[in-house]
Every structure is written in C-alpha cells, then in structure tokens.
Short mmCIF file of C-alpha atoms in Angstrom, two decimals:
data_model
loop_
_atom_site.label_atom_id
_atom_site.label_comp_id
_atom_site.label_asym_id
_atom_site.label_seq_id
_atom_site.Cartn_x
_atom_site.Cartn_y
_atom_site.Cartn_z
CA MET A 1 -66.57 -7.24 65.85
CA ARG A 2 -62.72 -9.09 65.03
CA VAL A 3 -61.84 -8.57 62.07
CA GLY A 4 -58.41 -10.79 60.25
CA ILE A 5 -55.81 -9.90 58.23
CA ILE A 6 -53.77 -11.43 55.29
CA ALA A 7 -51.57 -10.52 53.25
CA LEU A 8 -49.45 -12.52 50.46
CA LEU A 9 -47.91 -10.40 48.08
CA HIS A 10 -45.48 -11.32 45.09
CA GLU A 11 -45.25 -10.78 41.18
CA SER A 12 -44.03 -13.56 39.86
CA ASN A 13 -43.02 -13.70 36.31
CA THR A 14 -42.74 -16.38 34.24
CA LEU A 15 -40.27 -15.53 31.67
CA ILE A 16 -36.89 -15.14 34.75
CA ARG A 17 -36.10 -19.31 34.96
CA GLN A 18 -35.06 -18.80 38.64
CA PRO A 19 -37.76 -19.91 40.85
CA THR A 20 -38.60 -18.25 43.91
CA THR A 21 -37.81 -19.76 46.74
CA ARG A 22 -38.73 -19.72 50.73
CA ARG A 23 -35.29 -17.69 51.20
CA HIS A 24 -36.86 -14.59 49.25
CA PHE A 25 -39.76 -14.11 51.82
CA GLU A 26 -37.35 -14.47 54.11
CA GLN A 27 -35.57 -11.85 53.23
CA ASP A 28 -38.19 -9.37 52.38
CA LEU A 29 -41.35 -9.93 54.56
CA LEU A 30 -42.54 -13.18 56.72
CA LEU A 31 -44.00 -12.25 59.81
CA THR A 32 -47.39 -13.97 61.91
CA GLY A 33 -49.35 -11.89 64.98
CA ALA A 34 -48.48 -8.68 66.29
CA ALA A 35 -45.09 -8.39 64.74
CA ILE A 36 -47.25 -7.40 61.63
CA ARG A 37 -49.13 -4.32 63.36
CA ASP A 38 -45.21 -3.79 64.92
CA ARG A 39 -43.84 -3.52 61.45
CA LEU A 40 -46.63 -2.27 59.29
CA ALA A 41 -49.26 -0.55 60.82
CA ASP A 42 -47.27 3.16 59.99
CA THR A 43 -46.37 2.60 56.62
CA HIS A 44 -48.05 3.19 53.67
CA HIS A 45 -48.96 0.43 52.60
CA GLU A 46 -52.31 -1.31 52.31
CA ILE A 47 -51.98 -3.15 55.54
CA GLY A 48 -51.42 -0.16 57.05
CA GLY A 49 -54.47 1.11 55.43
CA PHE A 50 -56.30 -2.14 56.86
CA PHE A 51 -55.06 -1.10 60.54
CA ALA A 52 -56.04 2.49 60.42
CA GLY A 53 -59.33 1.90 58.80
CA LEU A 54 -60.88 -0.95 61.90
CA ASP A 55 -59.42 1.13 64.35
CA GLU A 56 -61.74 4.48 62.82
CA ALA A 57 -64.61 1.85 62.59
CA GLY A 58 -63.77 0.59 66.06
CA VAL A 59 -63.63 -2.80 65.13
CA GLU A 60 -60.79 -5.33 66.42
CA ALA A 61 -57.99 -5.42 64.15
CA VAL A 62 -56.59 -9.19 64.33
CA PRO A 63 -53.30 -9.44 62.27
CA ILE A 64 -52.72 -13.01 61.04
CA PHE A 65 -50.04 -13.64 58.30
CA ALA A 66 -48.05 -10.83 56.40
CA ALA A 67 -45.90 -12.64 53.36
CA ARG A 68 -44.02 -10.73 50.62
CA ALA A 69 -41.19 -11.19 48.03
CA VAL A 70 -39.65 -9.06 45.76
CA PRO A 71 -40.64 -9.52 42.57
CA PHE A 72 -38.69 -12.85 41.23
CA GLY A 73 -40.00 -15.52 38.73
CA THR A 74 -42.31 -18.41 39.89
CA ILE A 75 -42.42 -19.55 43.16
CA LYS A 76 -41.12 -22.86 43.47
CA ALA A 77 -43.91 -25.72 44.43
CA ASP A 78 -43.01 -26.36 48.07
CA THR A 79 -42.42 -22.72 48.70
CA PHE A 80 -45.61 -22.00 47.78
CA ASP A 81 -47.26 -25.08 49.87
CA TRP A 82 -45.46 -24.10 52.78
CA LEU A 83 -46.75 -20.26 52.68
CA LEU A 84 -50.12 -21.10 52.60
CA ALA A 85 -49.46 -24.03 55.55
CA GLN A 86 -48.52 -21.02 57.75
CA LEU A 87 -51.14 -18.49 56.46
CA PHE A 88 -53.82 -21.24 57.78
CA ASP A 89 -51.87 -22.41 60.68
CA ALA A 90 -52.16 -19.07 61.77
CA LEU A 91 -55.45 -18.54 60.49
CA GLY A 92 -56.56 -21.41 62.97
CA GLN A 93 -54.69 -19.64 66.24
CA ALA A 94 -56.62 -16.32 65.50
CA GLY A 95 -59.70 -17.39 66.71
CA THR A 96 -63.78 -16.56 66.03
CA LEU A 97 -63.46 -13.97 63.23
CA ASP A 98 -66.75 -12.01 61.67
CA GLY A 99 -64.26 -10.78 58.66
CA VAL A 100 -61.20 -11.45 56.85
CA LEU A 101 -58.99 -8.22 55.23
CA VAL A 102 -56.75 -9.85 52.58
CA ALA A 103 -53.70 -8.22 50.22
CA PRO A 104 -53.54 -10.27 47.26
CA HIS A 105 -51.40 -9.15 45.05
CA GLY A 106 -52.84 -10.83 42.05
CA ALA A 107 -49.84 -11.38 39.34
CA THR A 108 -48.62 -14.39 41.65
CA VAL A 109 -47.81 -17.46 39.86
CA SER A 110 -46.98 -21.00 41.82
CA GLN A 111 -45.44 -24.55 39.85
CA ARG A 112 -48.41 -26.30 40.59
CA HIS A 113 -50.81 -23.25 40.51
CA PRO A 114 -50.80 -20.79 37.69
CA ASP A 115 -53.91 -18.41 39.15
CA ALA A 116 -52.06 -18.98 42.72
CA ASP A 117 -53.95 -16.03 44.08
CA GLY A 118 -57.11 -17.24 43.12
CA TYR A 119 -56.04 -20.49 44.47
CA TRP A 120 -54.97 -19.36 48.45
CA LEU A 121 -58.32 -17.13 48.12
CA GLY A 122 -60.28 -19.82 46.94
CA GLU A 123 -59.31 -21.90 49.70
CA LEU A 124 -59.47 -19.21 52.64
CA ARG A 125 -63.01 -18.82 51.52
CA ARG A 126 -63.65 -22.70 51.97
CA GLN A 127 -62.55 -21.75 55.28
CA PHE A 128 -64.20 -19.57 56.19
CA GLY A 129 -67.63 -20.40 54.91
CA SER A 130 -69.46 -17.30 54.10
CA GLN A 131 -68.36 -14.33 56.24
CA PRO A 132 -66.47 -11.23 54.23
CA ILE A 133 -63.54 -11.42 52.73
CA ILE A 134 -62.87 -8.42 51.27
CA GLY A 135 -59.17 -7.32 49.98
CA THR A 136 -57.48 -5.03 47.78
CA LEU A 137 -55.87 -5.60 44.67
CA ASP A 138 -52.80 -4.20 42.87
CA PRO A 139 -53.52 -2.88 39.87
CA HIS A 140 -51.12 -5.55 38.14
CA ALA A 141 -53.06 -8.06 39.12
CA ASN A 142 -54.37 -10.92 35.96
CA LEU A 143 -57.43 -10.40 37.54
CA SER A 144 -58.79 -13.92 37.65
CA ALA A 145 -62.80 -15.58 37.93
CA ALA A 146 -61.73 -17.82 40.95
CA MET A 147 -60.31 -14.61 42.53
CA VAL A 148 -63.80 -12.93 42.13
CA ALA A 149 -65.74 -15.62 43.01
CA ALA A 150 -63.90 -15.83 46.58
CA THR A 151 -64.10 -12.19 47.70
CA ASP A 152 -66.90 -10.52 48.29
CA ALA A 153 -65.44 -7.33 47.28
CA LEU A 154 -61.65 -6.29 45.77
CA ILE A 155 -60.81 -3.02 45.85
CA ALA A 156 -57.33 -2.19 43.30
CA TYR A 157 -55.09 1.17 43.78
CA ARG A 158 -56.27 3.62 41.81
CA THR A 159 -52.72 5.16 40.62
CA ASN A 160 -49.55 3.85 39.47
CA PRO A 161 -46.86 4.45 40.82
CA HIS A 162 -49.00 2.79 43.59
CA LEU A 163 -49.09 6.23 46.04
CA ASP A 164 -52.71 5.26 47.49
CA GLN A 165 -51.87 1.78 48.78
CA ARG A 166 -52.84 2.75 52.24
CA ALA A 167 -55.73 4.72 51.23
CA ARG A 168 -57.00 1.31 49.86
CA GLY A 169 -56.40 -0.63 52.69
CA ARG A 170 -58.29 2.09 54.22
CA GLU A 171 -61.02 1.96 52.09
CA ALA A 172 -61.44 -1.96 52.03
CA ALA A 173 -61.35 -1.93 55.95
CA LEU A 174 -64.15 0.99 56.40
CA LEU A 175 -66.10 -0.88 53.70
CA MET A 176 -65.83 -4.23 55.94
CA ALA A 177 -67.56 -2.67 58.78
CA ARG A 178 -70.28 -0.91 57.26
CA THR A 179 -70.65 -4.99 55.81
CA LEU A 180 -70.69 -6.15 58.92
CA ARG A 181 -72.84 -3.45 60.45
CA GLY A 182 -75.58 -4.47 58.02
CA GLU A 183 -75.32 -1.78 56.41
CA ILE A 184 -74.22 -3.19 53.09
CA ARG A 185 -74.12 -6.04 51.19
CA PRO A 186 -71.40 -5.83 48.91
CA VAL A 187 -71.57 -7.95 45.69
CA GLN A 188 -68.77 -7.66 41.93
CA ALA A 189 -68.82 -8.65 39.36
CA ALA A 190 -65.75 -8.32 36.44
CA CYS A 191 -65.71 -8.08 32.91
CA PHE A 192 -62.75 -9.43 31.07
CA PRO A 193 -61.77 -7.41 27.64
CA PRO A 194 -59.13 -9.33 25.97
CA LEU A 195 -56.39 -6.61 25.60
CA ALA A 196 -53.19 -5.98 27.26
CA ILE A 197 -52.30 -2.16 28.11
CA ASN A 198 -48.27 -1.99 27.34
CA ILE A 199 -46.81 -1.52 31.01
CA GLU A 200 -45.20 2.00 29.10
CA ARG A 201 -49.04 2.92 28.96
CA GLN A 202 -49.58 1.79 32.67
CA MET A 203 -49.08 5.68 34.62
CA THR A 204 -51.58 6.84 35.59
CA SER A 205 -52.11 10.60 35.45
CA GLU A 206 -50.43 10.48 32.04
CA PRO A 207 -53.38 11.83 29.23
CA HIS A 208 -53.59 8.29 27.23
CA LEU A 209 -55.21 6.76 30.77
CA ARG A 210 -56.69 9.22 32.28
CA PRO A 211 -59.80 9.50 30.17
CA LEU A 212 -60.33 6.20 31.91
CA TYR A 213 -60.03 6.63 35.22
CA ASP A 214 -62.07 9.62 34.69
CA ALA A 215 -65.30 7.46 33.76
CA ALA A 216 -64.00 5.26 36.45
CA ASP A 217 -64.18 7.77 38.97
CA THR A 218 -67.98 9.38 37.58
CA MET A 219 -69.52 5.78 38.62
CA LEU A 220 -68.54 6.08 41.93
CA ALA A 221 -71.48 8.62 42.18
CA GLU A 222 -73.86 6.36 40.86
CA PRO A 223 -76.68 5.21 43.41
CA GLY A 224 -75.21 1.79 45.08
CA VAL A 225 -71.66 1.74 43.23
CA LEU A 226 -69.94 0.87 46.18
CA SER A 227 -66.16 1.04 44.23
CA ASN A 228 -64.67 -0.05 40.45
CA SER A 229 -61.47 -1.02 40.25
CA ILE A 230 -59.44 -0.96 36.74
CA LEU A 231 -56.90 -4.12 36.37
CA LEU A 232 -54.14 -2.55 34.86
CA GLY A 233 -52.28 -6.22 33.94
CA PHE A 234 -49.32 -7.91 34.41
CA PRO A 235 -47.40 -9.03 31.10
CA TYR A 236 -44.56 -10.74 32.54
CA ALA A 237 -46.86 -13.75 33.63
CA ASP A 238 -47.33 -16.56 30.95
CA VAL A 239 -51.04 -17.56 32.63
CA ALA A 240 -54.51 -18.35 30.68
CA GLU A 241 -55.65 -15.11 33.46
CA MET A 242 -53.10 -12.58 31.61
CA GLY A 243 -54.02 -8.82 30.44
CA SER A 244 -56.31 -6.01 31.52
CA ALA A 245 -59.89 -6.33 33.10
CA THR A 246 -62.36 -4.03 35.24
CA LEU A 247 -63.88 -4.76 38.25
CA VAL A 248 -67.16 -2.83 40.07
CA VAL A 249 -68.79 -3.56 43.55
CA ALA A 250 -72.57 -2.63 44.47
CA ASP A 251 -74.55 -3.05 47.29
CA ASN A 252 -76.43 -6.11 46.90
CA ASP A 253 -76.99 -5.57 42.95
CA SER A 254 -75.33 -8.17 41.35
CA ALA A 255 -76.74 -6.43 37.47
CA LEU A 256 -75.94 -2.83 38.63
CA ALA A 257 -71.77 -4.77 39.59
CA ALA A 258 -71.92 -6.45 35.73
CA ASP A 259 -73.35 -3.28 34.06
CA GLY A 260 -70.67 -1.23 35.78
CA ALA A 261 -68.17 -3.83 34.84
CA ASN A 262 -68.91 -3.70 31.37
CA ARG A 263 -69.26 -0.30 30.60
CA LEU A 264 -65.82 0.12 32.14
CA GLY A 265 -64.22 -2.93 29.71
CA GLU A 266 -66.32 -1.00 26.92
CA ARG A 267 -64.14 2.39 27.56
CA MET A 268 -60.99 0.16 27.92
CA TRP A 269 -61.53 -1.81 24.58
CA GLN A 270 -62.16 1.44 22.57
CA MET A 271 -59.33 2.97 23.88
CA ARG A 272 -57.07 -0.05 23.03
CA GLN A 273 -55.03 2.14 20.57
CA SER A 274 -53.81 4.18 22.72
CA PHE A 275 -52.42 1.30 24.65
CA VAL A 276 -49.97 0.12 22.66
CA ALA A 277 -46.34 1.16 23.20
CA GLN A 278 -44.44 4.00 21.65
CA LEU A 279 -40.84 2.65 22.32
CA VAL A 280 -37.57 4.53 22.49
CA GLU A 281 -34.35 2.49 21.45
CA ILE A 282 -31.14 3.03 24.12
CA ASP A 283 -29.43 5.66 21.63
CA GLU A 284 -31.62 7.54 20.41
CA ALA A 285 -33.14 8.20 23.94
CA ILE A 286 -29.52 8.44 25.34
CA ASP A 287 -29.29 11.22 22.60
CA ARG A 288 -32.07 13.01 23.67
CA ALA A 289 -31.45 12.83 27.34
CA LEU A 290 -28.03 14.87 26.48
CA ALA A 291 -30.60 17.28 24.60
CA SER A 292 -32.65 17.89 27.44
CA PRO A 293 -32.44 19.57 30.93
CA GLY A 294 -31.05 17.35 33.26
CA PRO A 295 -30.80 15.16 35.22
CA ALA A 296 -32.20 13.06 33.13
CA CYS A 297 -33.64 9.72 34.09
CA LEU A 298 -33.43 6.67 32.07
CA LEU A 299 -35.91 4.34 32.37
CA ASP A 300 -34.38 0.92 32.39
CA MET A 301 -37.57 -1.08 30.94
CA GLY A 302 -36.32 -4.27 30.07
CA ASP A 303 -34.31 -4.41 33.78
CA ASN A 304 -37.85 -4.16 35.29
CA VAL A 305 -36.69 -4.73 39.29
CA GLY A 306 -40.10 -3.99 40.15
CA GLY A 307 -41.56 -6.39 37.33
CA GLY A 308 -39.10 -9.27 38.75
CA SER A 309 -36.06 -8.50 36.50
CA PRO A 310 -32.27 -9.49 38.45
CA ALA A 311 -30.96 -6.23 38.43
CA ASP A 312 -28.28 -6.26 36.27
CA SER A 313 -29.18 -5.30 32.94
CA THR A 314 -26.07 -3.83 31.38
CA PHE A 315 -27.79 -2.56 27.46
CA LEU A 316 -27.76 0.47 28.39
CA ALA A 317 -24.70 1.55 31.42
CA ALA A 318 -22.70 -0.27 28.71
CA ALA A 319 -23.82 2.32 25.76
CA LEU A 320 -22.93 5.00 28.63
CA HIS A 321 -19.65 3.40 29.33
CA ARG A 322 -18.81 3.44 25.48
CA ARG A 323 -20.31 6.92 24.73
CA ARG A 324 -18.34 8.42 27.86
CA VAL A 325 -21.45 9.92 29.21
CA ALA A 326 -19.82 11.90 32.10
CA ASP A 327 -21.60 11.84 35.75
CA SER A 328 -23.76 9.10 34.66
CA PHE A 329 -25.11 6.89 37.20
CA VAL A 330 -26.55 3.25 37.29
CA CYS A 331 -27.22 0.91 40.48
CA LEU A 332 -26.43 -3.60 39.45
CA PHE A 333 -27.21 -6.37 41.49
CA ASP A 334 -23.35 -7.68 41.78
CA PRO A 335 -22.77 -9.33 45.54
CA ASP A 336 -19.46 -10.57 43.72
CA SER A 337 -18.13 -6.72 42.79
CA VAL A 338 -20.04 -5.54 45.82
CA GLU A 339 -17.53 -7.89 48.00
CA GLN A 340 -14.36 -7.15 45.84
CA ALA A 341 -14.94 -4.07 46.39
CA GLY A 342 -15.00 -4.58 49.94
CA ARG A 343 -11.20 -6.37 50.22
CA ALA A 344 -10.30 -3.62 48.39
CA GLY A 345 -11.13 -0.54 50.44
CA VAL A 346 -12.18 3.06 49.85
CA GLY A 347 -9.93 5.29 47.94
CA ALA A 348 -8.38 1.14 45.96
CA ARG A 349 -8.32 1.28 42.37
CA LEU A 350 -9.02 -2.23 40.69
CA TRP A 351 -10.44 -3.81 37.63
CA MET A 352 -13.27 -5.14 38.15
CA THR A 353 -15.63 -6.59 35.10
CA VAL A 354 -19.55 -5.33 37.08
CA GLY A 355 -23.22 -6.09 35.79
CA GLY A 356 -24.59 -8.61 33.54
CA LYS A 357 -24.02 -11.98 35.34
CA SER A 358 -27.68 -13.39 36.42
CA ASP A 359 -28.21 -15.16 32.97
CA ASP A 360 -28.04 -14.49 29.49
CA GLN A 361 -30.86 -12.35 28.78
CA HIS A 362 -28.94 -8.80 29.60
CA GLY A 363 -25.98 -8.31 28.72
CA GLN A 364 -22.20 -8.69 29.24
CA PRO A 365 -20.43 -7.19 32.06
CA ILE A 366 -18.18 -3.91 31.76
CA ALA A 367 -14.70 -4.54 32.30
CA ASP A 368 -13.08 -1.23 33.34
CA GLU A 369 -10.73 -0.20 35.59
CA PHE A 370 -12.44 1.60 38.76
CA THR A 371 -12.16 3.43 42.27
CA VAL A 372 -14.08 2.38 45.24
CA LEU A 373 -15.88 6.05 46.55
CA GLY A 374 -17.61 4.60 49.19
CA LEU A 375 -18.91 1.19 50.88
CA TYR A 376 -22.44 0.96 52.66
CA GLU A 377 -24.39 -1.26 54.54
CA GLY A 378 -27.93 -0.69 52.37
CA ARG A 379 -30.33 0.53 54.57
CA PHE A 380 -32.22 2.98 54.28
CA HIS A 381 -35.85 4.66 55.18
CA GLU A 382 -38.00 6.80 53.56
CA PRO A 383 -40.70 8.46 55.00
CA GLN A 384 -42.65 9.88 52.08
CA PRO A 385 -45.13 7.67 49.86
CA ARG A 386 -43.57 6.12 47.37
CA HIS A 387 -44.34 2.90 45.15
CA GLY A 388 -45.12 -0.37 47.22
CA GLY A 389 -45.72 1.49 50.02
CA PHE A 390 -42.90 0.06 52.25
CA THR A 391 -40.77 2.57 54.01
CA ASN A 392 -37.78 0.92 55.53
CA TYR A 393 -35.32 -1.06 52.82
CA ASP A 394 -32.41 -2.78 52.83
CA GLN A 395 -30.18 -3.70 49.61
CA GLY A 396 -27.43 -5.25 51.68
CA ALA A 397 -23.77 -4.92 51.35
CA THR A 398 -23.37 -1.88 48.94
CA ALA A 399 -20.46 0.06 47.03
CA ILE A 400 -19.73 2.65 45.12
CA VAL A 401 -17.48 3.08 42.43
CA ARG A 402 -16.15 4.98 39.40
CA CYS A 403 -14.25 4.78 36.04
CA ASN A 404 -12.59 6.90 34.24
CA ALA A 405 -15.35 6.79 31.58
CA GLY A 406 -17.46 8.83 34.09
CA LEU A 407 -19.78 5.91 34.83
CA THR A 408 -20.91 5.53 38.57
CA VAL A 409 -21.80 2.29 40.12
CA MET A 410 -24.17 1.57 42.65
CA LEU A 411 -23.13 -2.10 43.49
CA THR A 412 -25.94 -3.98 45.90
CA SER A 413 -25.48 -7.53 47.55
CA ARG A 414 -29.79 -7.31 47.05
CA ARG A 415 -32.01 -6.40 44.53
CA MET A 416 -33.65 -3.98 44.73
CA PRO A 417 -36.37 -1.86 42.80
CA PRO A 418 -35.43 2.34 42.02
CA PHE A 419 -38.17 3.60 44.31
CA SER A 420 -36.37 5.64 46.35
CA LEU A 421 -34.26 8.33 46.20
CA ARG A 422 -32.76 7.37 49.78
CA GLN A 423 -31.24 5.10 48.06
CA LEU A 424 -28.62 7.03 46.74
CA THR A 425 -28.10 10.04 49.58
CA SER A 426 -27.89 7.53 52.06
CA CYS A 427 -24.40 6.59 50.60
CA GLY A 428 -23.83 9.74 49.85
CA LEU A 429 -25.10 9.93 46.24
CA GLU A 430 -26.48 13.29 45.72
CA PRO A 431 -29.16 13.09 42.28
CA THR A 432 -28.49 16.01 41.06
CA GLN A 433 -25.21 15.69 40.55
CA PHE A 434 -25.32 13.16 37.96
CA ARG A 435 -25.96 14.43 33.97
CA ILE A 436 -27.62 11.13 33.11
CA LEU A 437 -29.32 9.01 35.78
CA VAL A 438 -30.90 4.89 34.96
CA ALA A 439 -33.20 3.67 37.00
CA LYS A 440 -34.27 0.08 36.25
CA GLY A 441 -38.21 0.46 35.78
CA VAL A 442 -40.90 1.61 33.63
CA ASN A 443 -43.30 4.02 36.16
CA ALA A 444 -42.86 3.06 39.63
CA PRO A 445 -40.04 5.01 39.94
CA VAL A 446 -41.51 8.10 38.19
CA ALA A 447 -42.37 9.00 41.97
CA ALA A 448 -39.24 9.21 43.74
CA TYR A 449 -36.98 10.27 40.42
CA ALA A 450 -39.27 12.80 38.86
CA PRO A 451 -39.41 15.75 41.47
CA VAL A 452 -35.48 16.15 40.83
CA CYS A 453 -35.59 14.78 36.77
CA PRO A 454 -36.88 17.27 34.31
CA THR A 455 -36.64 14.60 31.80
CA LEU A 456 -37.82 11.63 32.04
CA ILE A 457 -37.38 9.12 29.11
CA ARG A 458 -38.85 5.27 28.50
CA VAL A 459 -36.17 2.86 27.27
CA ASN A 460 -36.36 -0.21 25.14
CA THR A 461 -34.08 -2.36 26.35
CA PRO A 462 -34.07 -6.41 26.11
CA GLY A 463 -34.39 -8.10 28.73
CA SER A 464 -36.97 -10.33 30.57
CA THR A 465 -39.50 -7.48 31.21
CA THR A 466 -39.33 -5.94 27.81
CA ALA A 467 -41.35 -3.84 26.57
CA ASP A 468 -42.38 -5.15 23.31
CA LEU A 469 -44.33 -7.92 24.02
CA ARG A 470 -43.52 -8.93 20.27
CA HIS A 471 -40.30 -10.41 21.64
CA ILE A 472 -41.56 -12.80 24.55
CA SER A 473 -42.93 -16.63 22.99
CA TYR A 474 -46.08 -16.56 25.12
CA GLN A 475 -47.51 -20.13 25.25
CA ASN A 476 -50.52 -19.73 28.00
CA ARG A 477 -52.11 -16.60 27.75
CA ARG A 478 -55.85 -16.21 26.16
CA ARG A 479 -56.22 -15.59 22.46
CA PRO A 480 -57.36 -13.28 20.82
CA LEU A 481 -55.21 -11.01 23.04
CA PHE A 482 -54.65 -7.28 21.26
CA PRO A 483 -52.94 -5.95 19.92
CA LEU A 484 -50.96 -9.19 19.86
CA GLU A 485 -53.72 -9.80 17.09
CA ASN A 486 -55.69 -7.27 16.15
CA GLU A 487 -58.11 -8.36 13.07
CA PHE A 488 -61.17 -9.33 15.32
CA ASP A 489 -63.95 -7.11 17.35
CA TRP A 490 -65.40 -7.70 20.45
CA GLN A 491 -68.25 -7.48 23.14
CA PRO A 492 -69.19 -8.00 26.79
CA ASN A 493 -71.33 -10.38 27.59
CA ARG A 494 -74.80 -9.16 28.87
#
C-alpha cells in the first residue's frame, strides 16, 4: 500500500493589509518529494506523525508536497494558484496511491477563495476519486462543510499550545492503515454552533475549557466512535465560516457521527458564557506583574505573531519604557534597526527608533539611546515539543540592544513567533535575568515560558489580533454569532 502525504498550512489574518506572497512560503517551508521526509520525519509536527504511523503500520509513505508560511495576511491569488499548481504537479508524479494523508490548517484564506482549505481539498477529492483522504486540522480552523465533504476523516490537535501534533498525525496515519485494510470505514459529521470562543479563552488546559474536552474524551469510549475534535476557531479571518465547531468520525455510521457532533456542539453552546474574554489592560497588567513572583510574562494579545500580526507592536514596550521598568524584555521585528546596530557594532551606543514601523495599527517607534549588546545569525534549535511542531528556526540577522530605561530589545530581521526559549538563550540571554518579559502571543508561548515564568498575564493590547472582538469590523462572518450577538438561542438540526 502506498499513501501520499500533502501539507498546505497557513493561518491567514484578513485584517492585515499586506498579503502573503510566494516569498513567505519560500522563506519558511516549501518542499516536494524526499526532502519532506528529510526535513520533517523526526519533528514534532503532524507530518512527522504521518511518517511514524505509516512506518509502524507497514505502509509505504509517499511524500508529495509540503508548504507553510508564518501566519500573515490573505494569500495573494496568484500565489495560491502557484501553490496548487506545484501541489497537483507533484501529485501527478507520485504514481498510483491507495490513499492520501493531508495536513491543511483550516484557517487559510486566499484572495479568490475565502475557504481556501475547502477549495484545495475539494480539488484533491475531484482528482483522487473515492480513495480515502484522511488528515489533521489545527484547532484554530474555521471548519467548513466543504472541508468535511472533501475528506473521509479529519482530526484536530487536542492541545493549545499545540503539543500533540505528532500524536495526531500518527493517529491519522493509523486510521488510514485500518481503512485500507478494510477494518473500518470512517464517516464524519460536523456541528456549527453560532459562537466564537475568544482567543483569550482558548488554552485547553484551563478550567473553563476542560469540561468540553472531558466530554469529548468520554465520547471516544463509545462503540463506533473513531475520533472527535473541538475546533476553537480563528477570529481574525473575516469569512463566513469564522467561529467554533465540533467534528465526530464514526465507523460506517453517519447517524452516530452526526449525533456525536451535535451533542458536543450543544455542550459547547451551553458553556458559551465561559468563553467570553476576560480582558486586562496594559497598566493594570504591568502593576500585577510587578507585584507578582517573577519573572513575569506579559502576553501581547494584540500583536500575536502566531496569529499573523507584524511582530513590531510597541504598546506594551512603550509602557515599560515610559515607566522605566528595569530588567524588561521585548522582541521586535525591525530589519532596519538590525542593520543599523550591525553597522555600529557590539558595544556601540547610538540613537535608535525601534518597532512600530509595519503599519499604523501597532504603535509608534520607541526612540532612545541604545547600547548594542550582541549580534547573532538568528538560527536556533528547539528539541522539546513546542507550539507549531517545528524544531529548527531562523529569525534572520538579530541584534540585542538595551536602553538606559532598562528595556532590552531583541531586534529581528524576520518575524518570529515566541514559541521557544532558545530564541533568547541562543543570543546569550537568560530568561530568568528579566523581571518582565513580553511574549507576542496568547496561548502558544505558554509552553515555552511557563517553566521559567511563575506569572503569566494576557494583556488586552490593540492591534490586528486584538482579543476584543468588538473592535473588529467584520463584513463576512455568519450572523448571529455569540457573543457579538447574544439575544438569541440555538439548537442543532437533528
């Protein structure tokens, strides 16, 4: 048996004015054939799980296409067309396949196809016929009926931060092997409660979300249930599918799958009040941090790089600078300042304006005299499972600078989500030397920062990933949608 492996992963923030282009994929991940195994087989990513599960089941893995770009704006139409041309050309050269394992993200948007994942999976189904298509989803997927219809089974990661990607990939591969052997016939159904779980409420280990996952775990013991998933949703894609959903895969029993999805959807709806954001403003967050055991990590929700933001917001950094909080740290994407520090050299003192340069949504540059503490190539390796599942990172040329107010700034020439503490230690910084660290994310950085930061505070900062959905002017979302509308009730169709 030969099973193909295809991945096309992008979390598209439609609130960002700049589009995602071919260059973004080329900088991050764009592979065909054997290079996919070489790069990803040993990672914590679901593709690593695909390889592991197929090898375990004695099924030949046929790596075909893998592309990923760091979350950013809507994918340009010509870039998406080019990606699909590469994908289907590689598929055409793969020979006869018995099945395909797929890794879409679930919140990908292109200029021509708002439900980009539903579109490319549908094209794959049309070309591949009736052979099984089984895959994984990021729980931040805005699940669509088209994604469900195009595949035999989809399995979302069960953790946020995403630490189980390899396990879910292995689960999908073993499900594929059982399907090909005729042991099972997976069918799936979804439920779409009209609600959006706020990003601030999406950490799966926290008490307000645990009962929903406990219900899903209990359901897995029911006869005939093969898998189930909670789709938390991605609020920064202004598309009709935006919101939360549930998904159940059953063995040759469509009614069981639909009933299970509806039961989980009803439970999600009953819990909806606990999914409304609890927001902490900037100065209150700093006050709490200074009064709490340190180091304290301030999670900059409005500049969530893993949600597509520009990584150069200065709202939190400016407040720390203004209040002269000693031993504070922030990372900013600022290629011009990296170049300026590089020209000056280590030990130089110079006037710089850092951050706040990408657009007008994320604050003004911070101006001060800075000392250049170090210059680095910006590559690092993370051996532990971390959000995103990758192990090797490249944030480009990097400069570490510090101003008289006590703010240490890591300046990078590529946007880098704060998924790994190796980002700091590879540049000679020890996280515990700081009183306050800013991590530009919401839940994803917690896996890295919690082991060294006894205090973590999510901060309601402005920006293209604001947690306050009232500040987002949606044009295309479904209506009504709790909590943006709340004077209505809902029951699933049965």
